[in-house]
CSV table of C-alpha atoms and ligand atoms in Angstrom, one decimal:
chain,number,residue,atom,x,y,z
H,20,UNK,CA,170.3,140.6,103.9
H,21,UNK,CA,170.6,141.7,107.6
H,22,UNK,CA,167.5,141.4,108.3
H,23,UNK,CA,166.9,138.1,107.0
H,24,UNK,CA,169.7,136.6,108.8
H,25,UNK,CA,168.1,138.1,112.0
H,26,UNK,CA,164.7,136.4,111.2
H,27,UNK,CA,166.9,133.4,110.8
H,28,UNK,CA,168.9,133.6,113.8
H,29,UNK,CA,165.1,134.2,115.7
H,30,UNK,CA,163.9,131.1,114.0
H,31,UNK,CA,167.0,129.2,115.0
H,32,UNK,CA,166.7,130.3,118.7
H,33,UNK,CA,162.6,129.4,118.9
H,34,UNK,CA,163.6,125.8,117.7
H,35,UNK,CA,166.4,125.9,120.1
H,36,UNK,CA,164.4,126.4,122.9
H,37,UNK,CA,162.0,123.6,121.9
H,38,UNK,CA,157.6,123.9,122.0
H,39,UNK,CA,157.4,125.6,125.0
H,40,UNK,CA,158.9,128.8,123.6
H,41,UNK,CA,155.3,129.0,121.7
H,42,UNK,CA,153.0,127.8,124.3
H,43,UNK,CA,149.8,129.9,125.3
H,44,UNK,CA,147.6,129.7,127.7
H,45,UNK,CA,143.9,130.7,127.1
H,46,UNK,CA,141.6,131.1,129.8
H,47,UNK,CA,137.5,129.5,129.9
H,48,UNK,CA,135.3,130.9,132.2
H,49,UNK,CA,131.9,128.9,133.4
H,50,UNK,CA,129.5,129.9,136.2
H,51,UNK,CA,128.9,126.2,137.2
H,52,UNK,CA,130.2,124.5,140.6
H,53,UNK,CA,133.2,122.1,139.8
H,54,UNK,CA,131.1,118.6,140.1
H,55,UNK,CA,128.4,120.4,137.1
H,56,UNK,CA,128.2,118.4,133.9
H,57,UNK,CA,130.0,121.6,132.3
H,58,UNK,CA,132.6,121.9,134.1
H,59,UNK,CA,133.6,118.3,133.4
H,60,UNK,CA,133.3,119.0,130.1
H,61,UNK,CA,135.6,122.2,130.2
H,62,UNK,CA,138.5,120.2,132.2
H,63,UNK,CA,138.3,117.5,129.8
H,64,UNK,CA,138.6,120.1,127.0
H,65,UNK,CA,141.4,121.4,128.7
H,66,UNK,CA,143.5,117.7,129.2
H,67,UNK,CA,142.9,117.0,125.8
H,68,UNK,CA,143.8,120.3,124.1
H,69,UNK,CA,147.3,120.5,126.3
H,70,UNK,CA,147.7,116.6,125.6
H,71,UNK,CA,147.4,116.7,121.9
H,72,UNK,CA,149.6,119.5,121.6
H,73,UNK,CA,152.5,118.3,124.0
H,74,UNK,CA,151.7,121.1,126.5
H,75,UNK,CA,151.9,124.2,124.2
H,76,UNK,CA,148.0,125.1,124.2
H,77,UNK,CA,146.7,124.6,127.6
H,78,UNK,CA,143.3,126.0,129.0
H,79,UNK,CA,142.7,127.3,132.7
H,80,UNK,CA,139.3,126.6,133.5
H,81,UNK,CA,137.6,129.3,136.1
H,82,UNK,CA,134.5,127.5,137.1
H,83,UNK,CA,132.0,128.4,139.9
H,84,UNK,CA,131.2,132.1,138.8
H,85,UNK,CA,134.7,133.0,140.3
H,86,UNK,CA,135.2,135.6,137.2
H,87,UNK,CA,131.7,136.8,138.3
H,88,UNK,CA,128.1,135.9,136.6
H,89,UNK,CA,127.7,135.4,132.8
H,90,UNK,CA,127.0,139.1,132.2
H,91,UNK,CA,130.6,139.9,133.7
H,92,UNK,CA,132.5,136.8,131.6
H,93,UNK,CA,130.9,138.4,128.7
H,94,UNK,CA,132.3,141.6,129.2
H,95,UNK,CA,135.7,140.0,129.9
H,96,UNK,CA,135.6,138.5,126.5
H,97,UNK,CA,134.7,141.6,124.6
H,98,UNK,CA,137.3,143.3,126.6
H,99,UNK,CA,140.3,140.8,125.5
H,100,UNK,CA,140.5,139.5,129.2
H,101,UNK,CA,138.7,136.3,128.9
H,102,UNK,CA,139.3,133.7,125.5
H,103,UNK,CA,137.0,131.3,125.7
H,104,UNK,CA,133.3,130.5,127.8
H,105,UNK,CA,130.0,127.9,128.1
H,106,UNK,CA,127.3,130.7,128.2
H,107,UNK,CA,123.6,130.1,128.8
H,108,UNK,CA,121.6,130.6,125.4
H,109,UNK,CA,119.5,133.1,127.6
H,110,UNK,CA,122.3,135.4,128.3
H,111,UNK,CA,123.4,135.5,124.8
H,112,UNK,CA,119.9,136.3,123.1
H,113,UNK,CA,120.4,139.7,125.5
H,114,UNK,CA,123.0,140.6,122.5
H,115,UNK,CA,121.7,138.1,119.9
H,116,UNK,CA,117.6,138.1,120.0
H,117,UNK,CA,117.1,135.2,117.8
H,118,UNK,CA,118.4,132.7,120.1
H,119,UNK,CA,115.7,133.5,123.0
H,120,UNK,CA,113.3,131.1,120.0
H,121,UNK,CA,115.3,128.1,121.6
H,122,UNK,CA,113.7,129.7,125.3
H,123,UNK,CA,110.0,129.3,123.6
H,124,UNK,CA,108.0,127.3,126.4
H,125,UNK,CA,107.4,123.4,125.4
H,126,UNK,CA,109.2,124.1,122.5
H,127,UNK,CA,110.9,120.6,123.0
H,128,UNK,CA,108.3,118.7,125.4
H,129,UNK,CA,111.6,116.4,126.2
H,130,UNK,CA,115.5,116.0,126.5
H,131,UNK,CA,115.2,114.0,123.5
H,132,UNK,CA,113.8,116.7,122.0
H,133,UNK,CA,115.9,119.3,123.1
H,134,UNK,CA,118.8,117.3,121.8
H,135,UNK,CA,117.6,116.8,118.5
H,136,UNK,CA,116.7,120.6,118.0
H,137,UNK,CA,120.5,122.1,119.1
H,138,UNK,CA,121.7,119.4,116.8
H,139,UNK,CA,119.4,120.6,113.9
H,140,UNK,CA,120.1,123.3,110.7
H,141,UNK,CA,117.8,125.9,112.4
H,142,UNK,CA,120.2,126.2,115.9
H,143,UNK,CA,123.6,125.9,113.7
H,144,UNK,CA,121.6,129.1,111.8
H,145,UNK,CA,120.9,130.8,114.9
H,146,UNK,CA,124.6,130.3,116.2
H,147,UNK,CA,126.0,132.1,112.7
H,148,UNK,CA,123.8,134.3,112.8
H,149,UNK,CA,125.1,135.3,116.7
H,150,UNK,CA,128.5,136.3,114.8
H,151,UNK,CA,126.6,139.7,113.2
H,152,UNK,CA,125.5,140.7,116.8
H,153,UNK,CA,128.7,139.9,119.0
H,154,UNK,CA,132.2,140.3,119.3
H,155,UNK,CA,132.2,136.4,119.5
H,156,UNK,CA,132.3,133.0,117.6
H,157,UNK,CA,130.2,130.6,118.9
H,158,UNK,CA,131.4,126.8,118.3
H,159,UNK,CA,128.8,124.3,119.2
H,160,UNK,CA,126.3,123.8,121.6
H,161,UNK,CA,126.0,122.3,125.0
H,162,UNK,CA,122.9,121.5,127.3
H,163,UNK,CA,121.8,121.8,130.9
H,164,UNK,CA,118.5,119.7,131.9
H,165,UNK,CA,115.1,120.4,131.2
H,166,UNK,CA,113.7,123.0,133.5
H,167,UNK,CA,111.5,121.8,136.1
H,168,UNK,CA,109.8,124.3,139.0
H,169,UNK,CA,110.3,123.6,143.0
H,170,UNK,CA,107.2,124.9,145.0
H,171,UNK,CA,107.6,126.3,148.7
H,172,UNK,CA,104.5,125.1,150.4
H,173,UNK,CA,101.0,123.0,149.4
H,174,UNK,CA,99.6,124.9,147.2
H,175,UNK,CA,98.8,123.7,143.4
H,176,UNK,CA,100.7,125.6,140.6
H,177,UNK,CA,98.4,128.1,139.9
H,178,UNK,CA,97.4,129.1,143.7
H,179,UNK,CA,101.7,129.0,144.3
H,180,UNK,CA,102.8,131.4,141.0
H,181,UNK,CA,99.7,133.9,141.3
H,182,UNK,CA,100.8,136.5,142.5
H,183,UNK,CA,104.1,134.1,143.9
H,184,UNK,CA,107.9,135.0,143.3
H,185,UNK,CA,110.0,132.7,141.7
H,186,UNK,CA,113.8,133.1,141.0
H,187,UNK,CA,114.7,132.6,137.4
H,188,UNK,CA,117.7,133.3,135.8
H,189,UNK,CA,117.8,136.5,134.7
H,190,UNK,CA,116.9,136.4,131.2
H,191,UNK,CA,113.8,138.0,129.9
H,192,UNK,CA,112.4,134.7,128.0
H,193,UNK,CA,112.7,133.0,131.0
H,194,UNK,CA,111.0,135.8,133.2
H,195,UNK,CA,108.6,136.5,130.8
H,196,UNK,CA,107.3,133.1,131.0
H,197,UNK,CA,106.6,133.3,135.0
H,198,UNK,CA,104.9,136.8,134.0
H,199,UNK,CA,102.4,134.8,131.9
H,200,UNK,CA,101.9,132.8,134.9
H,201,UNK,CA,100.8,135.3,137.3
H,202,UNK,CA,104.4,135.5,138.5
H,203,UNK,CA,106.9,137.7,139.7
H,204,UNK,CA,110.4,136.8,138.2
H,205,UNK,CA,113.0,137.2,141.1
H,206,UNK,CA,116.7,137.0,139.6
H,207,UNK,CA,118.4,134.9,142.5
H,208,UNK,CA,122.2,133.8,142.1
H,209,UNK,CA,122.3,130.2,142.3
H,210,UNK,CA,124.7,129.9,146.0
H,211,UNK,CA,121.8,132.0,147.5
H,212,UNK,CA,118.8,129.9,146.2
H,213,UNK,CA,118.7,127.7,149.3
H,214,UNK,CA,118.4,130.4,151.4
H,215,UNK,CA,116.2,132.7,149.6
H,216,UNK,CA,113.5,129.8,149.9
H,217,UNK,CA,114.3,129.0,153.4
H,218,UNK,CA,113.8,132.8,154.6
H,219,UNK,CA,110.5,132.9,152.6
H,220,UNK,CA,111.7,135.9,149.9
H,221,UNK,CA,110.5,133.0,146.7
H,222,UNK,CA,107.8,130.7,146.8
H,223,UNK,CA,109.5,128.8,143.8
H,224,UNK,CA,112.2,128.0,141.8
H,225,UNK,CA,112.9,127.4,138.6
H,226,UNK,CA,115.6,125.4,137.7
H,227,UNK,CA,117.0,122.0,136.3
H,228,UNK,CA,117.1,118.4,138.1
H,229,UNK,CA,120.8,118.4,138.6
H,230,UNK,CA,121.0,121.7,140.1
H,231,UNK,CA,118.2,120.7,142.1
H,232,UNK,CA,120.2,118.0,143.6
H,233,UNK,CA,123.1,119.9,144.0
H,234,UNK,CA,121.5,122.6,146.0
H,235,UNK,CA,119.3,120.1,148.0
H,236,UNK,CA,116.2,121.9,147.1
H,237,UNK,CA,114.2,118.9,147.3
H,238,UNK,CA,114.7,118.1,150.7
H,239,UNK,CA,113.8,121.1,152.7
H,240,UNK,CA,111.3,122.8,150.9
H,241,UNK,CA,108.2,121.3,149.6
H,242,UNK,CA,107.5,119.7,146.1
H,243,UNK,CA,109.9,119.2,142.9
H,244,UNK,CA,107.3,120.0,139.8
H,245,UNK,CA,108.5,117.8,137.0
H,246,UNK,CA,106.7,120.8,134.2
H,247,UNK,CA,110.3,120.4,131.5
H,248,UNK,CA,108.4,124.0,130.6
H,249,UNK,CA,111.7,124.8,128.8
H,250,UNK,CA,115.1,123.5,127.5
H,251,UNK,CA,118.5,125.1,128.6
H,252,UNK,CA,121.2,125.2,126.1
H,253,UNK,CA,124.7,126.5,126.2
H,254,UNK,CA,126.8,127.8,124.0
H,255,UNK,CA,130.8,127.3,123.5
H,256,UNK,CA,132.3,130.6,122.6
H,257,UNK,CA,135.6,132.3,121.9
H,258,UNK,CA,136.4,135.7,121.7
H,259,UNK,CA,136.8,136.9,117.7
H,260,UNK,CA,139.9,138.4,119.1
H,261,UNK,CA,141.5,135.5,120.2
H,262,UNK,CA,139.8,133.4,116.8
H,263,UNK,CA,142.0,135.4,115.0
H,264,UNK,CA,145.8,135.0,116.7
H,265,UNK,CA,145.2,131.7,116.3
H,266,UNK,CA,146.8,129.2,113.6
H,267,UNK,CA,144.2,127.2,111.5
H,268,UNK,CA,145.4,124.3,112.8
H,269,UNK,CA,144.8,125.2,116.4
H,270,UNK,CA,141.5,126.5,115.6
H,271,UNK,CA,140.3,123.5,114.1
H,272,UNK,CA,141.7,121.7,117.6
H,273,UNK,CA,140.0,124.0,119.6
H,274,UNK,CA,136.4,123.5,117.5
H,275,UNK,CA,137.3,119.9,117.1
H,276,UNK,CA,138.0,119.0,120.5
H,277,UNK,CA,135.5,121.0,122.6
H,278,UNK,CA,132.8,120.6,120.5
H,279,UNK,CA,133.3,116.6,120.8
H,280,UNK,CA,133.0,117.2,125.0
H,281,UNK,CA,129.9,119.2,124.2
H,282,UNK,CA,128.3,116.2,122.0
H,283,UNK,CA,129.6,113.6,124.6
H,284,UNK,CA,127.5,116.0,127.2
H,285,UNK,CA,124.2,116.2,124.9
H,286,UNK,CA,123.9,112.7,124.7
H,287,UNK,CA,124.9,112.2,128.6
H,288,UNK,CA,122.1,114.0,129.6
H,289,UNK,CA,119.6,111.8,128.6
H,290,UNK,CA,120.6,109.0,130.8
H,291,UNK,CA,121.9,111.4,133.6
H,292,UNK,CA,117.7,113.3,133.4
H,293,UNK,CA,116.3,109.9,134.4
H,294,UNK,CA,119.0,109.1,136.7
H,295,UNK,CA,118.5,112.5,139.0
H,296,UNK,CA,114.4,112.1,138.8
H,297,UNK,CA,115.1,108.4,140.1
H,298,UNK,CA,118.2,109.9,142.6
H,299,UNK,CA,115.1,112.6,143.8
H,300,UNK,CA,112.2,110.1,144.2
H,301,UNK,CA,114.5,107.5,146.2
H,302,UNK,CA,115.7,110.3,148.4
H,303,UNK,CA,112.1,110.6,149.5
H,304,UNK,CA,111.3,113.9,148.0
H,305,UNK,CA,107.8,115.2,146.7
H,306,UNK,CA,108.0,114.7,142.9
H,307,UNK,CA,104.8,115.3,141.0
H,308,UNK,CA,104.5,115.3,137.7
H,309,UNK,CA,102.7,118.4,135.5
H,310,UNK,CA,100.7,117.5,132.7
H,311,UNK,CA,101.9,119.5,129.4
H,312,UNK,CA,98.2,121.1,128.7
H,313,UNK,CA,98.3,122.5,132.6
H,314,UNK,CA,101.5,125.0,130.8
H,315,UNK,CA,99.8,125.1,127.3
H,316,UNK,CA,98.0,128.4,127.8
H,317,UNK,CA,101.1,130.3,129.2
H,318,UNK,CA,103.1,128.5,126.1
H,319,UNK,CA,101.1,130.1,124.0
H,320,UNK,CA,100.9,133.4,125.6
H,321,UNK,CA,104.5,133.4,125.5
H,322,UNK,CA,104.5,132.9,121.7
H,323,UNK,CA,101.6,136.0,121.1
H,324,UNK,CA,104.1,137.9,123.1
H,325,UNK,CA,107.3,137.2,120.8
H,326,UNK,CA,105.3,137.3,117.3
H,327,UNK,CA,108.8,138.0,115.7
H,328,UNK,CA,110.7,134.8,116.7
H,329,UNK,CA,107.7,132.6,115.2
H,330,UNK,CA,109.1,131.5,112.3
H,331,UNK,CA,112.2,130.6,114.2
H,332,UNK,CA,110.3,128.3,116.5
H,333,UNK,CA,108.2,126.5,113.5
H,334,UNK,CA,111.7,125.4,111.8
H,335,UNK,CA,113.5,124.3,115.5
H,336,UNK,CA,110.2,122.5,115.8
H,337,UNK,CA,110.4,120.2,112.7
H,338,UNK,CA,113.9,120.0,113.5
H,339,UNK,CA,112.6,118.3,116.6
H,340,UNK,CA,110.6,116.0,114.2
H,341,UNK,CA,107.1,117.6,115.0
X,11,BEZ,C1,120.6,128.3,136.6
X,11,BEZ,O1,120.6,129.6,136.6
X,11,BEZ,O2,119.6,127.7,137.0
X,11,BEZ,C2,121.7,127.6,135.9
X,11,BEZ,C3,122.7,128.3,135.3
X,11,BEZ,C4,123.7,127.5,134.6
X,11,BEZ,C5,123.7,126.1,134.6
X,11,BEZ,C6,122.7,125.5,135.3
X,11,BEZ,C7,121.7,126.2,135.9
């Protein structure tokens, strides 16, 4: 009897003190600048989820690597420190191998594609199936453009990546790729890109239009290689931790909510892909475009060399409707 008129005097006093005794503040951490598609998406997350709950759920959003690179957020997340993050695909498949199938090489020769193929059965699979290999639940997925390649000098491909270094993220799909090439991967951070190019260390780049821009990689050194060798997905995850001290309800706001910003993001990109190619060529730049069968050879090395994701790629690719 004592005790339940304790629990009821708690009760009372919560209520007393309005919504805001409950609020909580989760934290999202994203390695993008501020102005990046994704970290839009992640402040618009954030407004919504503190709007529809009067203020008691709201997000801080930690953009711009300022918790450190994706490696570090996901350590923060196992470690309780972090709740939620947009990670790359490629840093995931380090814990979860069966995602590095949506890195395969021309695997979607287009955004179209790519869009199609994280919207698919086979990538909602792969995203379960991340649940058995990390401490993490992984919502929905997001996008970045198609990867394109930006060559230091005048060169053609082949004379530039024999024997050339390229920065790549660092994610063994991705370098693995460059390797087939003739290439030697070079993880670069993306603030010392620029740089890196200007001092001579990389002879080229691989990365997406709208980072491109952002950097100004265009201007200053050589040719933009429109090759979209490779799609970029992201992934919207929360820590199981976290998952679980939340109410249904607010978990079902949380999926709801940020996974709408992630489809309003899919289908942005492909107007915004056309728009940065036409920003690029009326800037002046050196845009040439690389025809698919130039890449086919090291697209399919890439597959002899990952025999066990095979089947994985033959489903995304009739996902993609091919
Ligand atoms: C990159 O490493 O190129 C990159 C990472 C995250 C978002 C966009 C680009």
């Amino acid at each position: 009897m004592v005790r339940w008129i304790a629990g009821m005097l708690v009760g009372l006093a919560l209520v007393a003190a309005g919504p805001d005794a409950r609020a909580r503040e989760l934290s999202l951490g994203l390695i993008t600048p501020p102005g990046h598609v994704w970290s839009q998406a992640a402040r618009a997350f954030a407004d919504r989820l503190a709007r529809e709950t009067d203020g008691r759920l709201r997000v801080a959003v930690t953009d711009s690597g300022a918790r450190g690179n994706e490696a570090a957020l996901l350590r923060q997340l196992e470690d309780g420190e972090l709740d939620l993050a947009l990670i790359t695909v490629g840093e995931l498949s380090r814990q979860a191998p069966a995602l590095a199938a949506l890195l395969a090489p021309r695997l979607a020769p287009d955004i179209e594609s790519a869009k199609r193929i994280l919207e698919g059965p086979t990538a909602a699979g792969l995203l379960r199936d991340m649940a058995r290999h990390t401490p993490l639940v992984g919502l929905c997925y997001g996008m970045g453009g198609m990867r394109q390649m930006v060559l230091s000098g005048d060169g053609t491909l082949s004379e530039v990546l024999d024997e050339g270094k390229v920065r790549v993220t660092p994610v063994p799909a991705i370098a693995d790729f460059y390797r087939t090439l003739g290439a030697e991967p070079v993880a670069v951070p993306l603030p010392a890109v620029d740089r890196a190019l200007e001092q001579g260390e990389i002879d080229a780049v691989d990365m997406d239009l709208e980072m491109i821009l952002a950097l100004r990689l265009a201007n200053s050194h050589g040719r933009v290689l429109i090759t979209r060798h490779m799609m970029f997905p992201m992934v919207a995850v929360v820590s199981r931790q976290t998952w679980a001290t939340l109410s249904a309800a607010d978990r079902d706001r949380v999926r709801r909510i940020l996974c709408d910003e992630l489809g309003k993001l899919r289908l942005a990109y492909l107007n915004r892909e056309r728009q940065w190619l036409e920003i690029l060529q009326g800037m002046g730049a050196r845009v040439e475009v690389v025809a698919p069968a130039d890449l086919a050879e090291a697209a399919r090395a890439w597959r002899l060399a990952h025999p066990n994701l095979i089947p994985v790629i033959e489903r995304l690719s009739r996902d993609a409707g091919r």
